[in-house]
Structure formats: C-alpha cells, structure tokens
Amino acid sequence: MKRNNKKRIYRAIACLVIAVIVGISIGAIAGLALPKTKAEPALEEVSLPGAGAGGVLQDFLGATQESSVDLLSTTALGAGFENNNEYYDADGSSLGKRIVYTGKKNINVYNKIPGNERIERGDSLATINGRMEPFSVATLIKEWGSWYQIVSNDISGFVNGTDFVLAKDAEAFDKSTYQEVATTNTDDVYIRESEDVVSTIICVLPKGISLPVLEYGGEYSKVYLTGLGEGWIYNTEADFSNARKQAKSVKEESEVTNAVANGIDEAAEVEAALQAEMKGLARSYALAQIQPAPPDSSDTAALRSAVANYAQEFVGILPYVWGGSDLTSGVDCSGFTSAVYAAYGIGIPRTSGDQAYGGIPVSMDDLRPGDIIGYPGHVAMYIGGDTVVHAPTEGRCVEYGNLYMMEIINVSRYIN
C-alpha cells in the first residue's frame, strides 16, 4: 500500500513538471505571435529623436494615452494665500512649494511639455503661455520628471525645472525676487535719454505701461524698455510699486514691446517738432539781438553803408513770409527793404512796384550801397560789388544775390 502511495505521488509530481514545461513553451510561442501588453513605466525622462524641443515623458506616449498634461486652473488658486515658502488653498491645505528661478536668461512657460506630443499622430509642438525672468517666483504644483508644472501671476504651465530652487533656499530671495516697477499714469509720457527736461526724447508711451526701475531719483527715474534699453521717466508721470517678479504673459509682453516700438517712432516726430520749435525760438532770439548801428547822420556815405550792413545781418536766418515786414519773424522782398530802412527812421513805399520807382532814379553807372534795385515783381538792396541782399521766395531766408540775377527795370535811391 505504501509503495502504491509513493507511485501516486511520483506521478503527480511528474504531471506538474510536464504542465509547467508545456505552459512555458506555449507562452513563449504566444509571445512571438501576439502583441504584448504595454506595462506602465515608472516616471522618467527619455529622449526621442524628432519629438520636438526638450525631453518627453514615457508616461504620456502611446496609442491610447493623451499627449498633454491638464493645466491647473489659475482660478483654483484664486482663494488661496501664500507665504515665502508655500502656497495654500482657502482650507489651509498646501497646493505647492514656492520656487525661484535662478537662471541667467528668461525661461518659457509652455502650455504642455515640449516634445510631449503623440508622435504617431504628429501633433504640433507646445505653445508659449508666458515667460519668466531671472529671480521670478512661482508655485510648484507637480513635478513631471525634469519638468515643473507651475502657476505664476495667473499663468499656468510647464517650465524646465533646471535652475529652480525652493524659495526658502534662495540666497537672495528677499532682495532679488522683488522689482521696483514704474507704471505710466497718463498718456504721452516722454522717456528721455538723460535725467534732464531738455534731453532727447527717445520714446513716447501711453498710459498703463509698466517698466522695471533701474534707478530711482528725486525728479527722474531710470527705467528699462524692451528693445530700446535704458531711459529716464519723469516721476510724476508714473506710479511706482515694489512687486515680486512673476511670469509675464505673451500678450503682456507684446503690449509693452509694441508700445515701445510705436513710441520710438512717435518720439522721433516729437523730437523733430521740438527741434524745429527750438530752432525757431533761437532764430527769433538771434534776430531780436540785431540792432542797427547808429551812423553819423551828417555823413550820407556812412548812413548808406550802415543800412547796407544792417541788411546783411539777416542773411541766412530771417525767413521769407508772404506779406511779412517783421525783422524778427519774417518778411517778403519789399517788406524786408522797407523794414531795414524804417530801423533808421527812413520811410519808403511798402510794395515792390512803388519802391522801384518811389525814390530818386539812379543810373547803373552810379550805384551806391542802400539803393533799391527793381526787378519784375521783385526788389533787392544793393550792397556793392555787383551784389544785392534780398528775401527771395517761400521756404528760403534772406540771402545774397547777383546784381544781374534778373532783368533790372529801375534803380531808386532813398538816401541822398
């Protein structure tokens, strides 16, 4: 009986061994013919050529998996509060760690992890939600390999986790993560080249443009303008605040960039107008300083020379103005000659035709300085050496001319 029991045991063991061997063989054969079930890999970063910029996570690839990670709604954080190290919801539960970006260049915030596309479907690359500058602060919601899902300044997205540190570990957290900002509080704010009201205007900005402050001054402050560089803003034309650096949206960046670009063009126009105005003021001042030299009234030759010399003082600076007879603002041809004579108390006719024939007729062989040369519709003052001084035409100033520049119809003398 015992021998029979042993035989049964041996047979059972033999059958079990055979079954195991057969099972393994069938499984191996099936493995060659049937598709394998994909196992969920552990969270890790892998590089796949052609998958786009950055690394990709194995978790998000495959025919049945979605390619992007859902962004945490920024409104979900609206009721929260923060300290320097963590962000909490309204119930006091921690939503994430406070982190600081310590890199040297601006970093992009993407709407999904770049390169994390469905490769077999050929999805496009991730788009940019915003950007973070060095020492900007964010809330770390979740880590996805080397990528961080963050919220900063109502911008939610993904950043490369390199060069981020916990806020509590940032050496210069309190100092470096805060930025003095100047926000224009009126339209047509002039940004100048230096802290001086007469310095060159380099940009004109509308209301509501925020600029980083590089240096705060008593009357003017130095600010930074994207695409232009440093400039100075009048303090009363901006509101100043000290705010923590956070991400900026693409729209916000574009608004500032466009405002600066348009402001540069507008500044060029304003500066040109101001320069013209300043030139006009300088001209008026210069003209006002021109005074007739008092000659010996008993010396006729000296009086003629004084009148001719006085007329030459206006060459190149006194503009032609139709109907004008003001030696500080503008003259026409007859207005010029009559005003010069009037400065010496000598009255002559106002119009060119009357001036050409109103004095004592003079022959061409007896010309003297101060004589009026009459041309068709025009007059000039002779100064000697076959040269005249006259107000020629619109857009030009009083200038010298050749005596024979036009047909001479008459010569009149008013000092005899």
Short mmCIF file of C-alpha atoms in Angstrom, two decimals:
data_model
loop_
_atom_site.label_atom_id
_atom_site.label_comp_id
_atom_site.label_asym_id
_atom_site.label_seq_id
_atom_site.Cartn_x
_atom_site.Cartn_y
_atom_site.Cartn_z
CA MET A 1 0.00 0.00 0.00
CA LYS A 2 2.82 2.35 0.88
CA ARG A 3 4.52 1.57 -2.41
CA ASN A 4 1.30 2.46 -4.30
CA ASN A 5 1.06 5.81 -2.48
CA LYS A 6 4.60 6.64 -3.42
CA LYS A 7 3.83 5.85 -7.05
CA ARG A 8 0.85 8.22 -6.99
CA ILE A 9 2.99 11.00 -5.54
CA TYR A 10 5.69 10.48 -8.14
CA ARG A 11 3.10 10.52 -10.93
CA ALA A 12 1.58 13.80 -9.59
CA ILE A 13 4.94 15.45 -9.41
CA ALA A 14 5.80 14.31 -12.94
CA CYS A 15 2.49 15.67 -14.28
CA LEU A 16 3.06 19.01 -12.55
CA VAL A 17 6.54 19.33 -14.04
CA ILE A 18 5.24 18.49 -17.52
CA ALA A 19 2.43 21.03 -17.15
CA VAL A 20 4.86 23.77 -16.16
CA ILE A 21 7.15 22.99 -19.10
CA VAL A 22 4.25 22.95 -21.55
CA GLY A 23 2.89 26.22 -20.16
CA ILE A 24 6.21 27.97 -20.54
CA SER A 25 6.54 26.72 -24.12
CA ILE A 26 3.04 27.86 -25.06
CA GLY A 27 3.68 31.27 -23.50
CA ALA A 28 6.90 31.67 -25.44
CA ILE A 29 5.17 30.74 -28.70
CA ALA A 30 2.28 33.09 -27.95
CA GLY A 31 4.75 35.85 -27.20
CA LEU A 32 6.04 35.61 -30.73
CA ALA A 33 2.63 35.70 -32.35
CA LEU A 34 0.54 38.01 -30.11
CA PRO A 35 1.10 41.73 -29.25
CA LYS A 36 2.47 42.35 -25.82
CA THR A 37 0.53 44.37 -23.30
CA LYS A 38 2.41 47.62 -22.60
CA ALA A 39 3.37 47.90 -18.96
CA GLU A 40 3.10 51.32 -17.24
CA PRO A 41 6.68 52.55 -16.94
CA ALA A 42 7.96 54.47 -13.98
CA LEU A 43 8.08 58.29 -14.26
CA GLU A 44 11.27 59.09 -16.08
CA GLU A 45 12.56 61.42 -18.77
CA VAL A 46 13.52 59.92 -22.12
CA SER A 47 14.79 61.47 -25.33
CA LEU A 48 13.16 60.56 -28.61
CA PRO A 49 14.70 61.97 -31.81
CA GLY A 50 12.31 64.15 -33.75
CA ALA A 51 9.87 64.52 -30.89
CA GLY A 52 10.40 68.25 -30.65
CA ALA A 53 12.23 70.55 -28.24
CA GLY A 54 13.06 69.27 -24.77
CA GLY A 55 12.60 65.89 -23.16
CA VAL A 56 9.48 63.72 -23.23
CA LEU A 57 7.93 61.56 -20.55
CA GLN A 58 7.35 57.91 -21.35
CA ASP A 59 4.10 58.05 -19.38
CA PHE A 60 2.45 60.28 -21.99
CA LEU A 61 3.31 58.32 -25.13
CA GLY A 62 1.33 55.56 -26.77
CA ALA A 63 -1.71 54.99 -28.93
CA THR A 64 -4.23 55.18 -26.09
CA GLN A 65 -2.74 57.96 -24.00
CA GLU A 66 -3.30 61.72 -24.18
CA SER A 67 -0.27 63.77 -25.03
CA SER A 68 -0.64 66.76 -22.73
CA VAL A 69 -0.97 67.24 -19.01
CA ASP A 70 -4.05 69.19 -17.90
CA LEU A 71 -3.12 72.60 -16.57
CA LEU A 72 -4.25 73.55 -13.12
CA SER A 73 -6.80 76.33 -13.48
CA THR A 74 -5.46 79.57 -12.06
CA THR A 75 -8.93 80.29 -10.70
CA ALA A 76 -8.48 77.31 -8.42
CA LEU A 77 -5.77 79.27 -6.70
CA GLY A 78 -7.77 82.47 -6.52
CA ALA A 79 -8.97 81.85 -2.98
CA GLY A 80 -5.57 80.79 -1.74
CA PHE A 81 -2.87 82.57 0.19
CA GLU A 82 0.88 82.30 0.38
CA ASN A 83 3.96 82.84 2.40
CA ASN A 84 7.53 82.81 1.16
CA ASN A 85 7.77 79.05 1.04
CA GLU A 86 4.36 77.53 0.26
CA TYR A 87 1.01 78.25 -1.35
CA TYR A 88 -2.19 77.21 0.41
CA ASP A 89 -5.83 76.90 -0.58
CA ALA A 90 -8.67 78.52 1.37
CA ASP A 91 -8.85 75.49 3.67
CA GLY A 92 -5.19 75.76 4.58
CA SER A 93 -4.06 72.78 2.51
CA SER A 94 -0.74 73.19 0.75
CA LEU A 95 -1.08 73.33 -3.04
CA GLY A 96 2.58 73.65 -3.80
CA LYS A 97 6.02 74.89 -2.88
CA ARG A 98 7.24 78.40 -3.57
CA ILE A 99 10.15 78.24 -6.02
CA VAL A 100 12.52 80.82 -7.50
CA TYR A 101 14.04 80.76 -10.99
CA THR A 102 17.76 81.50 -10.65
CA GLY A 103 18.84 81.13 -14.28
CA LYS A 104 20.55 83.93 -16.17
CA LYS A 105 18.13 84.16 -19.12
CA ASN A 106 14.36 84.37 -19.46
CA ILE A 107 12.64 80.98 -19.50
CA ASN A 108 9.47 80.00 -21.38
CA VAL A 109 6.27 78.76 -19.75
CA TYR A 110 4.61 76.23 -22.07
CA ASN A 111 1.01 75.07 -22.26
CA LYS A 112 2.28 71.48 -22.28
CA ILE A 113 5.63 69.77 -22.01
CA PRO A 114 7.57 70.47 -25.23
CA GLY A 115 8.19 67.31 -27.21
CA ASN A 116 5.41 65.52 -25.33
CA GLU A 117 3.31 65.05 -28.47
CA ARG A 118 1.64 61.93 -29.79
CA ILE A 119 4.45 61.02 -32.15
CA GLU A 120 2.37 58.65 -34.25
CA ARG A 121 -0.22 61.42 -34.70
CA GLY A 122 2.28 64.17 -35.41
CA ASP A 123 0.87 66.79 -33.02
CA SER A 124 2.39 70.27 -33.13
CA LEU A 125 4.84 71.48 -30.53
CA ALA A 126 3.77 73.12 -27.31
CA THR A 127 2.94 76.82 -27.42
CA ILE A 128 4.25 79.50 -25.06
CA ASN A 129 1.91 80.85 -22.39
CA GLY A 130 4.41 83.31 -20.97
CA ARG A 131 7.94 83.91 -19.79
CA MET A 132 9.81 84.19 -16.51
CA GLU A 133 12.82 86.42 -15.98
CA PRO A 134 15.64 85.60 -13.55
CA PHE A 135 14.56 85.53 -9.90
CA SER A 136 10.86 85.29 -10.74
CA VAL A 137 8.72 83.39 -8.25
CA ALA A 138 6.21 80.60 -8.96
CA THR A 139 4.23 77.90 -7.18
CA LEU A 140 5.37 74.35 -7.96
CA ILE A 141 2.22 72.25 -8.33
CA LYS A 142 3.73 68.99 -9.55
CA GLU A 143 6.99 67.56 -10.90
CA TRP A 144 6.97 65.62 -14.16
CA GLY A 145 10.49 64.32 -14.46
CA SER A 146 12.69 67.37 -15.09
CA TRP A 147 9.63 69.50 -15.94
CA TYR A 148 7.69 71.54 -13.40
CA GLN A 149 4.00 72.34 -13.55
CA ILE A 150 3.74 75.85 -12.09
CA VAL A 151 1.43 78.79 -11.52
CA SER A 152 2.84 82.32 -11.55
CA ASN A 153 0.96 85.60 -11.88
CA ASP A 154 -2.22 83.82 -13.09
CA ILE A 155 -0.17 82.00 -15.73
CA SER A 156 -0.33 78.23 -15.56
CA GLY A 157 2.01 75.97 -17.49
CA PHE A 158 5.22 73.96 -17.64
CA VAL A 159 8.83 75.04 -17.27
CA ASN A 160 12.12 73.22 -17.42
CA GLY A 161 12.94 72.60 -13.77
CA THR A 162 16.64 73.37 -14.20
CA ASP A 163 17.83 76.41 -12.21
CA PHE A 164 14.79 76.48 -9.93
CA VAL A 165 15.30 76.39 -6.16
CA LEU A 166 12.93 76.37 -3.23
CA ALA A 167 12.16 79.87 -2.05
CA LYS A 168 13.48 79.15 1.41
CA ASP A 169 16.81 78.07 -0.11
CA ALA A 170 17.28 81.08 -2.43
CA GLU A 171 20.19 83.05 -1.00
CA ALA A 172 18.95 86.48 -2.11
CA PHE A 173 15.23 85.70 -2.07
CA ASP A 174 14.01 88.81 -0.28
CA LYS A 175 16.20 91.13 -2.33
CA SER A 176 16.34 89.63 -5.80
CA THR A 177 12.75 88.49 -6.27
CA TYR A 178 11.29 91.97 -5.84
CA GLN A 179 11.31 94.54 -8.62
CA GLU A 180 10.55 98.24 -8.47
CA VAL A 181 8.11 98.97 -11.30
CA ALA A 182 7.03 102.28 -12.82
CA THR A 183 3.60 102.28 -14.49
CA THR A 184 2.75 105.27 -16.67
CA ASN A 185 -0.28 107.11 -15.25
CA THR A 186 -1.04 109.38 -18.20
CA ASP A 187 -0.82 109.39 -21.98
CA ASP A 188 2.12 110.76 -23.97
CA VAL A 189 4.77 110.09 -21.33
CA TYR A 190 8.19 111.16 -22.57
CA ILE A 191 11.11 108.80 -21.91
CA ARG A 192 14.31 110.81 -22.17
CA GLU A 193 17.93 109.99 -22.87
CA SER A 194 19.05 111.51 -19.57
CA GLU A 195 17.52 112.96 -16.42
CA ASP A 196 17.07 116.42 -17.89
CA VAL A 197 13.97 118.14 -19.24
CA VAL A 198 15.87 119.31 -22.31
CA SER A 199 17.50 115.94 -23.12
CA THR A 200 16.48 113.97 -26.21
CA ILE A 201 13.12 112.19 -26.14
CA ILE A 202 13.71 108.54 -27.11
CA CYS A 203 10.22 107.09 -26.59
CA VAL A 204 6.63 108.24 -26.02
CA LEU A 205 4.42 105.83 -24.06
CA PRO A 206 0.66 105.61 -23.44
CA LYS A 207 -0.96 105.15 -20.05
CA GLY A 208 -0.69 101.78 -18.29
CA ILE A 209 2.74 100.57 -19.47
CA SER A 210 4.83 99.00 -16.70
CA LEU A 211 8.62 99.27 -16.82
CA PRO A 212 11.32 97.89 -14.49
CA VAL A 213 13.03 100.64 -12.49
CA LEU A 214 16.82 100.52 -12.62
CA GLU A 215 17.47 103.60 -10.53
CA TYR A 216 15.11 105.80 -8.54
CA GLY A 217 15.82 109.53 -8.48
CA GLY A 218 14.31 112.61 -6.92
CA GLU A 219 12.76 114.01 -10.11
CA TYR A 220 13.52 111.39 -12.77
CA SER A 221 14.00 107.62 -12.53
CA LYS A 222 15.93 105.30 -14.83
CA VAL A 223 13.77 102.55 -16.39
CA TYR A 224 14.37 99.68 -18.79
CA LEU A 225 12.48 99.43 -22.10
CA THR A 226 12.46 96.14 -24.04
CA GLY A 227 14.04 96.63 -27.44
CA LEU A 228 15.40 100.07 -26.57
CA GLY A 229 17.39 99.90 -23.36
CA GLU A 230 17.68 102.48 -20.61
CA GLY A 231 15.74 105.71 -20.39
CA TRP A 232 14.54 108.25 -17.84
CA ILE A 233 10.92 108.86 -16.82
CA TYR A 234 9.53 111.89 -15.01
CA ASN A 235 8.42 110.62 -11.59
CA THR A 236 5.08 112.44 -11.54
CA GLU A 237 4.05 110.67 -14.76
CA ALA A 238 4.30 107.18 -13.25
CA ASP A 239 3.03 105.19 -10.28
CA PHE A 240 5.76 103.23 -8.50
CA SER A 241 5.34 99.86 -6.80
CA ASN A 242 7.63 97.19 -5.40
CA ALA A 243 6.26 93.85 -6.58
CA ARG A 244 7.54 90.28 -6.64
CA LYS A 245 8.81 89.14 -10.03
CA GLN A 246 6.44 86.67 -11.65
CA ALA A 247 5.73 85.27 -15.09
CA LYS A 248 4.51 87.60 -17.82
CA SER A 249 2.02 86.54 -20.45
CA VAL A 250 2.83 86.69 -24.14
CA LYS A 251 0.08 89.28 -24.54
CA GLU A 252 1.52 91.47 -21.80
CA GLU A 253 4.99 91.26 -23.32
CA SER A 254 3.60 92.11 -26.76
CA GLU A 255 1.74 95.14 -25.42
CA VAL A 256 4.92 96.54 -23.91
CA THR A 257 7.05 95.68 -26.95
CA ASN A 258 4.57 97.26 -29.37
CA ALA A 259 4.15 100.33 -27.17
CA VAL A 260 7.91 100.84 -27.10
CA ALA A 261 8.29 100.30 -30.87
CA ASN A 262 5.48 102.75 -31.65
CA GLY A 263 6.82 105.13 -29.01
CA ILE A 264 10.23 105.26 -30.67
CA ASP A 265 8.66 106.40 -33.95
CA GLU A 266 6.47 108.93 -32.19
CA ALA A 267 9.44 110.24 -30.22
CA ALA A 268 11.30 110.91 -33.47
CA GLU A 269 8.38 113.01 -34.70
CA VAL A 270 8.05 114.87 -31.40
CA GLU A 271 11.78 115.49 -31.23
CA ALA A 272 11.82 116.82 -34.80
CA ALA A 273 8.96 119.21 -33.99
CA LEU A 274 10.65 120.34 -30.80
CA GLN A 275 13.94 120.86 -32.59
CA ALA A 276 12.16 122.96 -35.22
CA GLU A 277 10.47 124.94 -32.48
CA MET A 278 13.73 125.40 -30.62
CA LYS A 279 15.42 126.44 -33.84
CA GLY A 280 12.63 128.94 -34.43
CA LEU A 281 12.98 130.32 -30.91
CA ALA A 282 16.74 130.53 -31.28
CA ARG A 283 16.30 132.31 -34.60
CA SER A 284 13.82 134.75 -33.12
CA TYR A 285 16.17 135.45 -30.26
CA ALA A 286 19.09 135.96 -32.64
CA LEU A 287 17.05 138.27 -34.83
CA ALA A 288 15.91 140.28 -31.82
CA GLN A 289 19.54 140.91 -30.94
CA ILE A 290 20.27 142.50 -34.32
CA GLN A 291 20.24 146.25 -33.83
CA PRO A 292 21.03 148.96 -36.37
CA ALA A 293 24.39 150.66 -35.84
CA PRO A 294 23.78 154.41 -35.34
CA PRO A 295 25.83 156.28 -38.01
CA ASP A 296 26.75 159.93 -38.11
CA SER A 297 23.56 161.42 -39.54
CA SER A 298 25.57 164.17 -41.17
CA ASP A 299 27.64 161.64 -43.16
CA THR A 300 25.49 160.37 -46.06
CA ALA A 301 28.00 157.74 -47.17
CA ALA A 302 28.23 156.37 -43.62
CA LEU A 303 24.43 156.16 -43.42
CA ARG A 304 24.25 154.26 -46.72
CA SER A 305 26.89 151.79 -45.51
CA ALA A 306 25.11 151.35 -42.16
CA VAL A 307 21.81 150.50 -43.87
CA ALA A 308 23.52 148.03 -46.24
CA ASN A 309 25.48 146.39 -43.40
CA TYR A 310 22.34 146.11 -41.26
CA ALA A 311 20.52 144.33 -44.11
CA GLN A 312 23.31 141.75 -44.31
CA GLU A 313 22.88 140.81 -40.63
CA PHE A 314 19.69 138.92 -41.59
CA VAL A 315 21.25 136.73 -44.29
CA GLY A 316 20.55 133.04 -43.65
CA ILE A 317 18.30 133.48 -40.59
CA LEU A 318 15.35 135.73 -41.43
CA PRO A 319 12.72 133.59 -43.26
CA TYR A 320 10.64 134.67 -46.21
CA VAL A 321 6.99 135.22 -45.28
CA TRP A 322 4.48 136.44 -47.85
CA GLY A 323 3.27 139.89 -46.81
CA GLY A 324 5.69 139.96 -43.87
CA SER A 325 7.63 143.01 -42.77
CA ASP A 326 8.81 141.97 -39.29
CA LEU A 327 12.57 141.63 -38.90
CA THR A 328 12.10 139.17 -36.00
CA SER A 329 9.65 136.74 -37.63
CA GLY A 330 9.62 137.03 -41.44
CA VAL A 331 9.47 139.30 -44.47
CA ASP A 332 8.79 139.35 -48.18
CA CYS A 333 11.05 141.22 -50.60
CA SER A 334 9.62 144.72 -50.19
CA GLY A 335 8.77 144.12 -46.53
CA PHE A 336 12.44 143.42 -45.89
CA THR A 337 13.81 146.54 -47.55
CA SER A 338 11.15 148.83 -46.05
CA ALA A 339 11.77 147.39 -42.52
CA VAL A 340 15.53 147.86 -42.82
CA TYR A 341 15.07 151.49 -43.83
CA ALA A 342 12.48 152.03 -41.08
CA ALA A 343 15.07 150.93 -38.48
CA TYR A 344 16.96 154.10 -39.41
CA GLY A 345 13.88 156.26 -39.40
CA ILE A 346 13.60 156.39 -43.17
CA GLY A 347 10.16 155.74 -44.67
CA ILE A 348 9.91 154.18 -48.13
CA PRO A 349 6.92 152.71 -50.04
CA ARG A 350 5.72 149.24 -48.95
CA THR A 351 5.18 147.43 -52.25
CA SER A 352 7.87 146.36 -54.71
CA GLY A 353 6.42 148.35 -57.58
CA ASP A 354 6.23 151.55 -55.58
CA GLN A 355 9.73 151.04 -54.13
CA ALA A 356 11.25 150.52 -57.57
CA TYR A 357 10.03 153.93 -58.72
CA GLY A 358 9.44 155.85 -55.46
CA GLY A 359 12.95 157.20 -54.87
CA ILE A 360 15.40 159.22 -56.87
CA PRO A 361 16.17 157.45 -60.18
CA VAL A 362 19.78 156.27 -60.41
CA SER A 363 21.78 155.13 -63.42
CA MET A 364 23.63 151.83 -63.38
CA ASP A 365 26.91 153.72 -63.51
CA ASP A 366 26.16 155.50 -60.21
CA LEU A 367 25.06 152.65 -57.88
CA ARG A 368 25.63 153.17 -54.13
CA PRO A 369 25.08 150.82 -51.11
CA GLY A 370 21.46 151.01 -49.95
CA ASP A 371 19.99 151.68 -53.40
CA ILE A 372 16.85 149.68 -54.25
CA ILE A 373 17.12 147.54 -57.38
CA GLY A 374 13.78 146.97 -59.10
CA TYR A 375 13.14 143.68 -60.95
CA PRO A 376 9.89 142.39 -62.46
CA GLY A 377 7.72 141.87 -59.34
CA HIS A 378 10.72 141.91 -57.04
CA VAL A 379 13.12 144.27 -55.25
CA ALA A 380 16.55 143.93 -53.61
CA MET A 381 19.06 146.18 -51.80
CA TYR A 382 22.39 146.89 -53.42
CA ILE A 383 25.42 146.48 -51.10
CA GLY A 384 28.27 146.95 -53.59
CA GLY A 385 30.45 144.75 -55.77
CA ASP A 386 27.59 143.74 -58.11
CA THR A 387 25.89 142.08 -55.10
CA VAL A 388 22.41 142.54 -53.59
CA VAL A 389 20.63 141.32 -50.44
CA HIS A 390 17.01 140.21 -50.79
CA ALA A 391 14.18 137.99 -49.47
CA PRO A 392 13.79 135.59 -52.41
CA THR A 393 10.80 133.28 -52.04
CA GLU A 394 8.82 130.89 -49.82
CA GLY A 395 10.92 128.32 -47.96
CA ARG A 396 14.11 130.38 -48.08
CA CYS A 397 15.74 133.02 -45.91
CA VAL A 398 17.21 136.41 -46.74
CA GLU A 399 20.24 135.79 -48.93
CA TYR A 400 22.85 137.35 -51.17
CA GLY A 401 22.28 137.54 -54.92
CA ASN A 402 23.99 138.69 -58.09
CA LEU A 403 23.00 142.15 -59.21
CA TYR A 404 22.10 140.78 -62.65
CA MET A 405 20.13 137.75 -61.45
CA MET A 406 17.07 139.11 -63.25
CA GLU A 407 16.26 141.88 -65.67
CA ILE A 408 16.71 145.24 -63.95
CA ILE A 409 13.80 147.60 -64.62
CA ASN A 410 14.80 150.55 -62.40
CA VAL A 411 17.04 151.74 -59.55
CA SER A 412 15.80 154.07 -56.78
CA ARG A 413 17.81 155.94 -54.13
CA TYR A 414 16.31 156.91 -50.77
CA ILE A 415 19.44 158.29 -49.09
CA ASN A 416 20.82 161.36 -50.91
#
